[in-house]
């Protein structure tokens, strides 16, 4: 079979049977120690605890978001009744909840799945979620709606006498749903409740569940389909208590862009704003990453990379969580001694189980080697030769890292309180920005930190007192014993600021001679200016106290906010392989496509092409030949010359090569046109108006 015909053939994946996965196959075989079981158990335990905390955080956040929306959907049809043919005459508009979710589209699936679950549990079992990809016309939209509502198992749990619904024999229309709803929820099926009418009399009112339709991605719906569907639903308001929930990524004005005034007037919209994804990310970082409970931490480069992907690409917290999970997974996969990245209470047991080979890997860590070099010669010999002493030292050093974290995060929040409101925010406005800076730099090495201190020394009394009180409140009561004295010192500074007005200033007034007009030369003027420069201005009591306050916090930050890179054995608990994370999370499709087109033998395992270096083999796919030929052209490519070169390559093994070039086969012409179309689809060439028989090249450089 000719190679070119393979382009038109489909590729179908066969899932096959599920097989049990052996985790041992995925761990590197070149490791000298066999610790994969302990590492796998530690990873699974850690990620399970982190994932549980994430789920709790997400559940609490969603509850706050959806409380008002659930209340709206529950009460908007509270007076709906099926007792008459006309229903509630006051319901002339469809109650619509416009939920503004933000542009973080990868998170919308999880958000709306949670919303549907809450609506089914607390409001009504009649909930359908509609997506634009499934609703390209009104018939498909109605089919999806009826399919989700009529197949809901909760509808028939308490009603054994009702016949089984067969959707295939029912017409796809809202009349079907209205008839079924009338049969299901008539006044005889449940006990009515008493409610006062407008005249003051008690009447029987049955609370009926609304039919809730959730449009997950409203902006992606076709306007014509949406308009017709809303118009149809508005005609059935007397028979069905319909409620819309619009998922809007941009703003409510998108509804008016999609719907004309005649259709939008049938909606009674109320706006519900979901908090931005940046707030969710801040909660995630503050309550999960920046705590002492999880021993695994991200290094400065990986943390900044995940933040950049979030802020500049997708705004997806879900993708940030996936990046965190991949980082943890790769840490335990690539680090042979990562089983020591465990909770503090499990650390002694993990240390005792270490053998000589594992201890040798510990000794080869760069941070441990630097620590050994700083010890005395006798201690160096013990740490390098005695396994028992090495175990004791490893346990001590890893415990110190856990203690360092207990002191690190309260002082970090104190630093953020002081610098977040400075002009231009040299260290950043958000806590995550300050955290990323401190992870990569020591305080004395950071220029932005020095700028922040200089700005603090120019603050007014009221501003500085407010910052001190903020530092005292952010520290809280749950502090380690080494930090118990800090709130006391802050309160002492505040007391001194309060009594500052009672201090007597001892100002020495500078006596200035009255100006005398006299002749002077350049040398004497220079000498006089130098003497004036040497005289220092005396600081006021407030300036002295302000300088003392800033120096006190400076000493705290230099002592406790040390970069984890300076700690011995930080490689066991911190993951900082940014290149690995970038290669897996931020794909480069253009580079992959160029590699596949330029070196197809690596994919097709065609040894003939690899042997013919410098020439184009006629056995490779047509699109690869066209790609290699276009790489030899300038910005504009003549299609006829390109075709002639293509035919020359394809017929290089034929004896009648010249005849084929002069009178090309129509099959070869069709294959060439198809290959050029594929290259245009991939974004390498485009048509140009400069010359009708040319195409413009969109890329530069070799393959």
XYZ file of C-alpha atoms in Angstrom:
703
model
C 0.000 0.000 0.000
C 1.285 3.422 -0.869
C 2.254 5.647 2.051
C 0.148 8.602 0.959
C -3.122 6.675 1.199
C -2.585 6.208 4.943
C -3.614 9.847 5.544
C -7.225 9.124 4.643
C -7.536 6.145 6.967
C -9.126 6.626 10.399
C -7.467 5.652 13.638
C -9.661 4.026 16.260
C -8.526 3.390 19.814
C -9.235 0.011 21.379
C -9.535 0.316 25.126
C -9.106 -3.376 25.758
C -9.478 -5.017 29.133
C -8.513 -3.313 32.320
C -5.307 -4.649 33.803
C -3.968 -4.275 37.281
C -1.124 -1.761 37.369
C 2.106 -2.629 39.108
C 3.530 0.594 40.598
C 7.019 -0.908 40.706
C 7.272 -0.634 36.899
C 7.024 3.156 37.035
C 9.855 3.746 39.499
C 13.376 4.160 38.075
C 15.308 0.909 37.754
C 18.695 2.576 38.221
C 18.128 3.310 41.898
C 20.511 1.593 44.295
C 17.895 1.394 47.036
C 14.480 -0.239 46.929
C 12.270 2.226 48.795
C 9.432 2.535 46.322
C 6.848 0.855 48.549
C 7.468 3.223 51.449
C 7.524 6.214 49.101
C 4.266 5.136 47.477
C 2.550 4.661 50.842
C 3.794 8.038 52.070
C 2.639 9.778 48.892
C -0.812 8.202 48.985
C -1.263 9.125 52.633
C -0.121 12.727 52.101
C -2.185 13.351 49.000
C -5.276 11.821 50.592
C -5.021 14.252 53.496
C -4.350 17.230 51.179
C -7.198 16.256 48.858
C -9.572 15.953 51.826
C -8.678 19.465 52.969
C -9.181 20.771 49.422
C -12.620 19.131 49.191
C -13.665 20.623 52.541
C -12.453 24.062 51.473
C -14.248 23.798 48.127
C -17.451 22.620 49.784
C -17.446 25.528 52.238
C -16.759 28.006 49.443
C -19.509 26.606 47.199
C -21.974 26.706 50.059
C -21.346 30.420 50.522
C -21.671 31.013 46.764
C -24.884 29.066 46.201
C -26.898 29.868 49.353
C -28.635 32.894 47.838
C -29.119 31.169 44.496
C -30.730 28.133 46.148
C -33.043 30.404 48.112
C -34.026 32.223 44.911
C -34.857 29.036 42.974
C -36.807 27.662 45.931
C -39.058 30.687 46.460
C -39.570 32.109 42.955
C -42.515 29.702 42.241
C -43.838 29.385 45.779
C -47.389 30.349 44.640
C -47.498 28.066 41.597
C -50.514 25.729 41.510
C -52.038 23.165 39.165
C -55.559 23.574 40.533
C -56.734 25.617 37.528
C -56.103 25.589 33.827
C -54.398 28.941 33.824
C -52.187 28.425 36.863
C -50.776 31.477 38.621
C -51.819 34.432 36.565
C -49.120 36.613 38.138
C -46.281 34.481 36.701
C -45.702 36.100 33.312
C -41.895 36.026 33.267
C -39.469 33.164 33.673
C -37.453 33.507 36.898
C -33.798 33.530 35.819
C -30.678 33.401 37.965
C -27.733 34.950 36.126
C -24.683 33.336 37.745
C -21.524 35.233 36.759
C -18.770 32.637 37.155
C -15.708 34.330 35.669
C -13.397 33.331 32.840
C -11.839 30.319 34.572
C -13.639 27.906 32.239
C -11.813 24.695 33.298
C -13.372 25.050 36.759
C -16.929 25.533 35.527
C -17.615 21.816 35.135
C -16.919 21.113 38.798
C -18.821 24.221 39.901
C -21.985 23.395 37.954
C -21.852 19.726 38.927
C -21.846 20.839 42.560
C -24.667 23.294 41.856
C -26.828 20.610 40.239
C -26.250 18.292 43.206
C -27.251 21.005 45.686
C -30.341 21.908 43.641
C -31.464 18.280 43.535
C -30.897 17.823 47.260
C -32.374 21.073 48.579
C -34.759 22.497 45.960
C -36.111 20.078 43.382
C -35.282 16.698 41.802
C -36.260 18.139 38.401
C -32.907 19.614 37.350
C -31.359 19.470 33.879
C -27.993 20.858 32.854
C -27.629 21.948 29.227
C -24.362 22.523 27.364
C -23.904 24.252 24.040
C -22.111 21.293 22.473
C -25.249 19.146 22.915
C -27.779 21.825 21.929
C -27.075 22.811 18.340
C -30.812 22.972 17.585
C -34.089 23.181 19.483
C -34.917 19.492 19.045
C -31.636 18.366 20.604
C -32.122 20.856 23.438
C -35.583 19.496 24.224
C -34.295 15.939 23.919
C -31.540 16.606 26.445
C -34.003 18.309 28.769
C -36.560 15.499 28.692
C -33.881 12.826 28.871
C -32.376 14.204 32.069
C -35.670 14.887 33.851
C -37.734 11.838 32.872
C -34.864 9.414 33.518
C -34.182 10.740 37.003
C -34.561 7.779 39.391
C -35.723 10.048 42.231
C -38.971 10.752 40.392
C -40.422 7.280 40.945
C -38.992 6.214 44.279
C -42.136 6.997 46.294
C -44.692 6.323 43.544
C -44.929 2.632 42.704
C -48.284 2.852 40.894
C -47.158 5.184 38.123
C -46.284 3.468 34.830
C -42.698 3.327 33.630
C -41.813 6.143 31.269
C -40.528 5.109 27.861
C -38.953 8.167 26.312
C -38.648 6.696 22.835
C -42.439 6.566 22.389
C -42.988 10.151 23.602
C -42.964 13.228 21.364
C -40.053 15.559 22.029
C -41.844 18.683 23.213
C -42.587 20.578 26.389
C -46.187 19.400 26.153
C -44.941 15.915 27.039
C -43.179 17.274 30.093
C -46.234 19.345 31.073
C -48.580 16.347 30.824
C -46.207 14.165 32.833
C -45.762 16.912 35.445
C -49.528 17.299 35.757
C -49.972 13.537 36.251
C -47.133 13.350 38.722
C -47.829 16.381 40.908
C -51.610 16.757 41.130
C -53.350 17.820 44.290
C -54.322 14.226 45.136
C -50.770 12.913 45.391
C -49.730 14.890 48.441
C -51.328 16.677 51.334
C -51.912 20.362 50.642
C -50.802 23.179 52.916
C -52.878 26.135 54.119
C -51.945 29.629 53.020
C -53.727 32.963 53.218
C -55.051 34.351 49.977
C -55.162 38.028 49.061
C -58.685 38.247 50.520
C -57.430 36.834 53.860
C -59.075 33.378 53.518
C -57.179 30.121 54.027
C -56.841 28.134 50.807
C -55.188 24.831 49.950
C -51.776 25.417 48.360
C -49.479 22.620 47.277
C -45.728 23.388 47.153
C -44.617 21.972 43.811
C -40.970 21.407 42.804
C -39.797 23.755 40.058
C -38.304 22.564 36.780
C -34.783 23.999 36.823
C -32.786 24.305 33.602
C -29.095 25.129 34.014
C -27.300 26.592 30.979
C -23.632 25.961 31.790
C -22.029 28.047 29.014
C -24.637 30.538 27.880
C -22.296 32.587 25.654
C -21.521 29.509 23.524
C -25.166 28.779 22.647
C -26.400 29.689 19.202
C -28.587 32.819 19.542
C -31.341 31.435 17.313
C -31.620 28.196 19.294
C -31.620 30.049 22.591
C -34.285 32.507 21.460
C -36.643 29.797 20.200
C -36.186 27.650 23.278
C -36.893 30.532 25.696
C -39.961 31.525 23.691
C -41.314 27.979 23.862
C -40.700 27.804 27.617
C -42.465 31.129 28.212
C -45.629 29.673 26.641
C -45.703 26.841 29.217
C -45.342 28.945 32.379
C -48.955 28.264 33.333
C -48.330 24.499 33.254
C -44.703 24.219 34.411
C -42.843 26.162 37.138
C -39.776 26.775 34.970
C -36.611 28.336 36.389
C -33.509 29.219 34.365
C -29.961 29.350 35.675
C -27.611 31.069 33.229
C -23.906 30.390 33.583
C -22.200 33.557 32.343
C -18.419 33.811 32.121
C -18.135 37.518 31.237
C -20.992 39.827 32.290
C -24.792 39.987 32.321
C -24.707 42.142 29.191
C -23.962 38.929 27.261
C -27.639 37.982 27.702
C -28.746 41.143 25.903
C -26.243 40.523 23.116
C -27.669 37.044 22.522
C -31.374 37.818 22.968
C -33.483 40.525 21.353
C -35.706 42.705 23.495
C -38.826 40.660 22.702
C -37.228 37.525 24.165
C -35.304 39.065 27.055
C -38.523 40.750 28.248
C -39.888 37.283 29.086
C -37.123 36.807 31.669
C -37.070 38.090 35.233
C -33.341 38.062 35.914
C -31.489 38.339 39.191
C -27.707 38.514 39.251
C -25.531 36.254 41.417
C -21.799 36.877 41.472
C -19.418 34.031 42.178
C -16.186 35.167 43.867
C -13.193 35.429 41.516
C -10.897 32.456 41.225
C -8.043 34.489 42.698
C -9.837 34.500 46.055
C -10.231 30.728 45.906
C -6.545 30.372 45.073
C -5.616 32.641 47.995
C -7.650 30.482 50.381
C -6.061 27.345 48.959
C -2.522 28.659 49.402
C -3.116 30.152 52.852
C -4.992 27.219 54.370
C -3.251 24.263 52.720
C 0.156 25.142 51.288
C 1.226 27.682 53.902
C 0.617 25.520 56.960
C 2.823 23.293 59.055
C 0.530 20.266 58.690
C 1.632 19.113 55.219
C 5.352 18.184 55.151
C 5.595 18.487 51.355
C 6.237 22.010 50.070
C 6.820 23.622 46.697
C 10.104 25.341 45.967
C 10.309 28.925 44.769
C 10.641 28.151 41.044
C 7.805 25.597 40.919
C 5.557 27.809 43.039
C 6.146 30.800 40.748
C 5.605 28.618 37.660
C 2.220 27.364 38.884
C 1.252 30.923 39.798
C 2.248 32.182 36.332
C 0.225 29.436 34.636
C -2.769 30.432 36.748
C -2.462 34.202 36.330
C -1.425 34.369 32.654
C -3.093 31.341 31.073
C -6.304 29.858 32.488
C -7.271 31.281 35.924
C -8.088 27.686 36.825
C -7.683 26.613 40.449
C -8.412 23.055 39.323
C -5.333 23.100 37.080
C -3.296 24.580 39.939
C -4.357 21.639 42.129
C -3.387 19.225 39.360
C 0.006 20.910 39.150
C 0.397 20.527 42.901
C -0.495 16.845 42.676
C 1.942 16.278 39.813
C 4.721 18.031 41.758
C 4.116 15.827 44.773
C 3.963 12.727 42.603
C 7.194 13.547 40.780
C 8.925 14.372 44.080
C 8.213 10.912 45.475
C 8.993 9.287 42.129
C 12.345 10.951 41.456
C 13.734 11.325 44.985
C 14.856 7.942 46.409
C 14.793 9.259 49.981
C 11.444 11.058 49.802
C 9.890 8.660 52.335
C 11.312 11.050 54.948
C 8.821 13.649 53.647
C 6.264 12.476 56.178
C 4.464 13.885 59.232
C 6.652 14.608 62.231
C 5.209 11.791 64.327
C 6.172 9.205 61.673
C 9.692 10.538 61.178
C 11.494 8.502 63.933
C 10.105 5.249 62.556
C 11.101 6.131 58.978
C 14.617 7.060 60.117
C 15.149 3.795 61.990
C 14.288 1.766 58.872
C 17.066 3.347 56.804
C 19.937 1.072 55.771
C 23.514 1.860 54.783
C 22.708 2.434 51.094
C 19.966 4.895 51.954
C 22.231 6.745 54.371
C 24.849 6.977 51.648
C 22.318 8.715 49.415
C 21.626 11.143 52.246
C 25.350 11.911 52.525
C 25.475 12.710 48.805
C 22.856 15.456 49.014
C 24.450 18.882 48.342
C 22.867 20.546 51.376
C 24.045 17.772 53.700
C 27.550 17.926 52.242
C 27.688 21.670 52.953
C 26.481 21.022 56.492
C 29.157 18.365 57.067
C 31.869 20.721 55.796
C 30.822 23.303 58.381
C 31.318 20.816 61.235
C 34.551 19.975 63.004
C 36.861 17.302 61.616
C 35.899 14.757 64.262
C 32.209 15.341 63.636
C 32.735 15.056 59.893
C 34.295 11.628 60.309
C 31.375 10.462 62.457
C 28.739 11.676 60.013
C 30.479 10.116 57.012
C 31.311 6.722 58.536
C 29.007 6.008 61.488
C 25.473 5.063 60.381
C 24.010 5.412 63.873
C 25.297 8.977 64.225
C 24.071 9.825 60.746
C 20.566 8.597 61.599
C 20.521 10.745 64.722
C 21.703 13.765 62.771
C 19.169 13.213 59.962
C 16.342 12.989 62.483
C 17.573 16.171 64.140
C 17.914 18.134 60.887
C 14.509 17.141 59.486
C 12.884 17.948 62.839
C 14.511 21.376 62.686
C 12.882 21.944 59.292
C 9.463 21.224 60.812
C 10.247 23.604 63.689
C 11.453 26.204 61.189
C 8.067 26.083 59.442
C 6.160 26.646 62.684
C 8.088 29.872 63.141
C 8.221 30.815 59.451
C 4.541 31.268 58.567
C 3.474 33.578 61.463
C 6.456 35.870 60.814
C 5.729 35.779 57.067
C 2.175 37.009 57.689
C 3.624 39.727 59.884
C 5.923 40.824 57.027
C 2.996 40.831 54.594
C 0.984 43.048 56.950
C 3.792 45.601 57.034
C 4.633 45.738 53.306
C 1.288 45.104 51.562
C 0.204 48.757 51.698
C 3.524 50.401 50.894
C 3.749 52.589 47.780
C 4.215 50.414 44.675
C 4.390 47.283 46.918
C 8.065 46.297 46.352
C 7.485 42.809 47.796
C 3.988 42.433 46.357
C 0.455 43.060 47.510
C -0.726 39.473 48.006
C 0.597 37.089 50.617
C 1.471 34.563 47.912
C 3.793 37.112 46.260
C 5.669 37.740 49.507
C 5.844 33.979 50.078
C 7.303 33.335 46.615
C 9.940 36.022 47.196
C 11.008 34.685 50.584
C 11.215 31.116 49.250
C 13.920 32.064 46.786
C 15.916 34.754 48.634
C 17.340 35.450 52.049
C 16.323 38.797 53.469
C 19.767 40.366 53.393
C 20.126 39.465 49.688
C 16.807 40.937 48.533
C 16.905 44.483 47.209
C 13.107 44.880 47.351
C 13.199 44.056 51.046
C 15.683 46.867 51.684
C 13.469 49.270 49.747
C 10.480 48.217 51.874
C 12.404 48.919 55.088
C 13.368 52.367 53.830
C 9.732 53.131 53.052
C 8.648 51.994 56.518
C 11.058 54.535 58.026
C 9.073 57.346 56.373
C 5.641 56.338 57.639
C 3.508 58.584 59.803
C 2.615 57.780 63.381
C -1.010 56.775 62.722
C -0.067 54.499 59.808
C 2.699 52.788 61.763
C 0.467 52.214 64.799
C -2.163 50.634 62.511
C 0.447 48.303 61.022
C 1.683 47.286 64.474
C -1.829 46.421 65.571
C -2.318 44.451 62.364
C 0.861 42.480 63.086
C -0.360 41.682 66.578
C -3.711 40.396 65.282
C -2.241 38.324 62.438
C 0.118 36.480 64.777
C -2.829 35.047 66.711
C -2.694 32.983 69.869
C -1.485 29.654 68.475
C 2.218 30.494 68.419
C 5.219 28.259 69.162
C 7.060 28.875 72.412
C 9.913 30.670 70.625
C 7.504 33.355 69.346
C 5.503 33.965 72.520
C 7.481 37.115 73.355
C 6.749 38.846 70.033
C 3.150 39.967 70.839
C 4.417 41.283 74.182
C 7.131 43.297 72.434
C 4.620 44.687 69.920
C 2.278 45.776 72.739
C 5.224 47.415 74.484
C 6.023 49.398 71.322
C 2.376 50.455 71.047
C 2.408 51.675 74.648
C 5.502 53.727 73.951
C 3.801 55.309 70.946
C 0.787 56.189 73.126
C 2.975 57.909 75.726
C 5.166 59.615 73.178
C 3.497 63.003 73.680
C 4.449 62.966 77.365
C 8.150 62.884 76.659
C 10.020 66.124 76.858
C 11.907 66.971 73.732
C 15.385 68.329 74.190
C 15.905 70.219 71.027
C 19.101 72.074 70.548
C 18.431 75.088 68.435
C 21.109 75.782 65.973
C 22.464 79.274 66.233
C 22.884 80.917 62.951
C 24.869 84.071 62.514
C 23.241 86.911 60.814
C 24.337 87.105 57.258
C 27.208 89.440 56.724
C 28.136 90.610 53.325
C 31.767 89.781 52.966
C 34.064 88.616 50.302
C 34.936 84.916 50.160
C 36.864 82.694 47.873
C 36.049 79.275 46.467
C 38.301 77.401 48.914
C 36.708 78.863 52.046
C 33.188 78.276 50.666
C 33.977 74.642 50.026
C 35.365 74.233 53.552
C 32.294 75.806 55.089
C 29.929 73.560 53.124
C 31.866 70.485 54.244
C 31.496 71.528 57.885
C 27.747 72.002 57.462
C 27.447 68.570 55.852
C 29.181 66.907 58.801
C 26.615 68.252 61.244
C 23.888 65.679 61.705
C 20.335 66.635 62.308
C 19.051 65.478 65.675
C 16.197 62.933 65.453
C 12.907 63.607 67.172
C 11.596 61.119 69.785
C 9.087 59.725 67.269
C 11.774 59.231 64.629
C 13.948 57.411 67.161
C 11.079 55.129 68.166
C 10.112 54.517 64.536
C 13.679 53.531 63.662
C 13.829 51.259 66.694
C 10.544 49.630 65.674
C 11.691 48.988 62.089
C 15.033 47.620 63.308
C 13.214 45.249 65.673
C 11.125 43.767 62.863
C 14.170 43.657 60.609
C 15.958 41.467 63.155
C 12.906 39.176 63.359
C 12.675 38.781 59.588
C 16.383 38.078 59.188
C 16.226 35.458 61.937
C 13.080 33.536 61.023
C 12.483 34.210 57.298
C 15.448 32.230 56.036
C 15.127 30.702 52.583
C 14.573 26.927 52.813
C 17.412 26.477 50.328
C 19.822 27.316 53.164
C 18.540 24.462 55.355
C 20.316 21.082 55.428
C 18.261 18.246 53.854
C 15.744 20.652 52.327
C 15.745 18.445 49.191
C 13.759 15.825 51.101
C 10.780 18.109 51.805
C 10.901 20.774 49.075
C 10.325 20.123 45.374
C 11.813 22.656 42.958
C 12.184 20.950 39.572
C 10.492 23.635 37.486
C 11.720 22.250 34.144
C 9.954 18.926 34.710
C 6.705 20.610 35.686
C 6.899 22.985 32.718
C 7.479 20.175 30.213
C 4.438 18.246 31.475
C 1.970 21.056 32.211
C 2.743 23.621 29.505
C 2.761 21.782 26.214
C 4.485 23.108 23.067
C 2.287 21.841 20.208
C 4.188 23.664 17.465
C 7.505 22.078 18.435
C 5.889 18.633 18.596
C 4.252 19.055 15.178
C 7.478 20.311 13.595
C 9.406 17.391 15.052
C 6.847 14.906 13.756
C 6.798 16.403 10.241
C 10.560 16.859 9.999
C 11.586 13.541 11.593
C 8.744 11.210 10.762
C 11.012 8.149 10.958
C 11.116 8.488 14.744
C 7.339 7.968 14.801
C 6.911 5.578 11.865
C 10.144 3.654 12.561
C 11.167 3.996 8.938
C 14.874 3.205 8.814
C 15.092 4.147 5.123
C 14.401 7.814 5.841
C 16.916 7.955 8.677
C 19.607 6.475 6.393
C 18.953 9.074 3.655
C 20.189 12.062 5.614
C 20.130 15.239 3.540
C 17.619 13.923 1.006
C 13.849 13.567 1.044
C 12.645 9.992 0.856
C 9.579 9.306 -1.342
C 8.368 6.707 1.187
C 7.417 9.182 3.894
C 3.857 10.638 4.110
C 2.866 13.329 1.642
C 2.439 16.034 4.283
C 6.004 15.418 5.493
C 7.372 15.816 1.960
C 5.406 19.026 1.426
C 6.587 20.323 4.813
C 10.271 19.652 4.054
C 9.974 21.258 0.632
C 8.327 24.368 2.042
C 11.187 24.713 4.555
C 13.521 25.301 1.600
C 11.428 28.196 0.234
C 11.305 31.898 1.058
C 8.352 33.825 2.449
C 6.223 33.340 -0.691
C 5.941 29.866 -2.232
C 4.962 29.304 -5.851
C 2.359 26.523 -5.904
C 3.373 25.246 -9.365
C 7.050 25.000 -8.431
C 6.047 23.352 -5.166
C 3.960 20.780 -7.094
C 6.810 20.047 -9.491
C 9.211 19.473 -6.588
C 6.672 17.208 -4.883
C 6.174 15.096 -8.023
C 9.944 14.903 -8.497
C 10.368 13.471 -5.013
C 7.475 11.017 -5.322
C 8.646 9.721 -8.727
C 12.375 9.674 -8.017
C 12.405 5.866 -8.085
C 10.422 5.613 -11.342
C 12.054 5.234 -14.719
C 9.625 7.647 -16.388
C 10.402 10.478 -14.039
C 10.627 13.222 -16.688
C 7.297 12.266 -18.218
C 5.629 12.335 -14.806
C 6.933 15.852 -14.135
C 5.808 17.187 -17.499
C 2.421 15.418 -17.422
C 1.699 14.873 -13.695
C -0.798 12.253 -12.667
C -4.105 13.618 -11.376
C -3.825 11.403 -8.290
C -0.490 13.006 -7.401
C -2.015 16.452 -7.911
C -4.899 15.585 -5.587
C -2.509 14.211 -2.989
C -0.439 17.392 -3.200
C -3.528 19.603 -2.762
C -4.604 17.550 0.240
C -1.127 17.791 1.796
C -1.051 21.570 1.311
C -4.517 21.837 2.876
C -3.310 19.850 5.878
C -0.283 22.116 6.173
C -2.573 25.142 6.037
C -4.780 23.607 8.735
C -1.703 23.141 10.946
C -0.848 26.827 10.511
C 2.320 26.684 8.406
C 1.024 28.394 5.244
C -1.875 30.629 4.243
C -3.261 32.039 0.980
C -2.059 35.501 0.022
C -3.545 38.271 -2.117
C -0.142 39.513 -3.226
C 0.125 36.736 -5.814
C -2.787 34.464 -6.621
C -0.628 31.440 -7.461
C 1.433 31.725 -4.259
C 0.978 30.937 -0.575
C 2.632 32.754 2.311
C 4.843 30.919 4.740
C 4.002 31.522 8.424
C 7.035 29.994 10.163
C 10.776 30.430 10.010
C 13.756 28.278 10.908
C 14.674 24.648 10.369
C 12.780 21.601 11.561
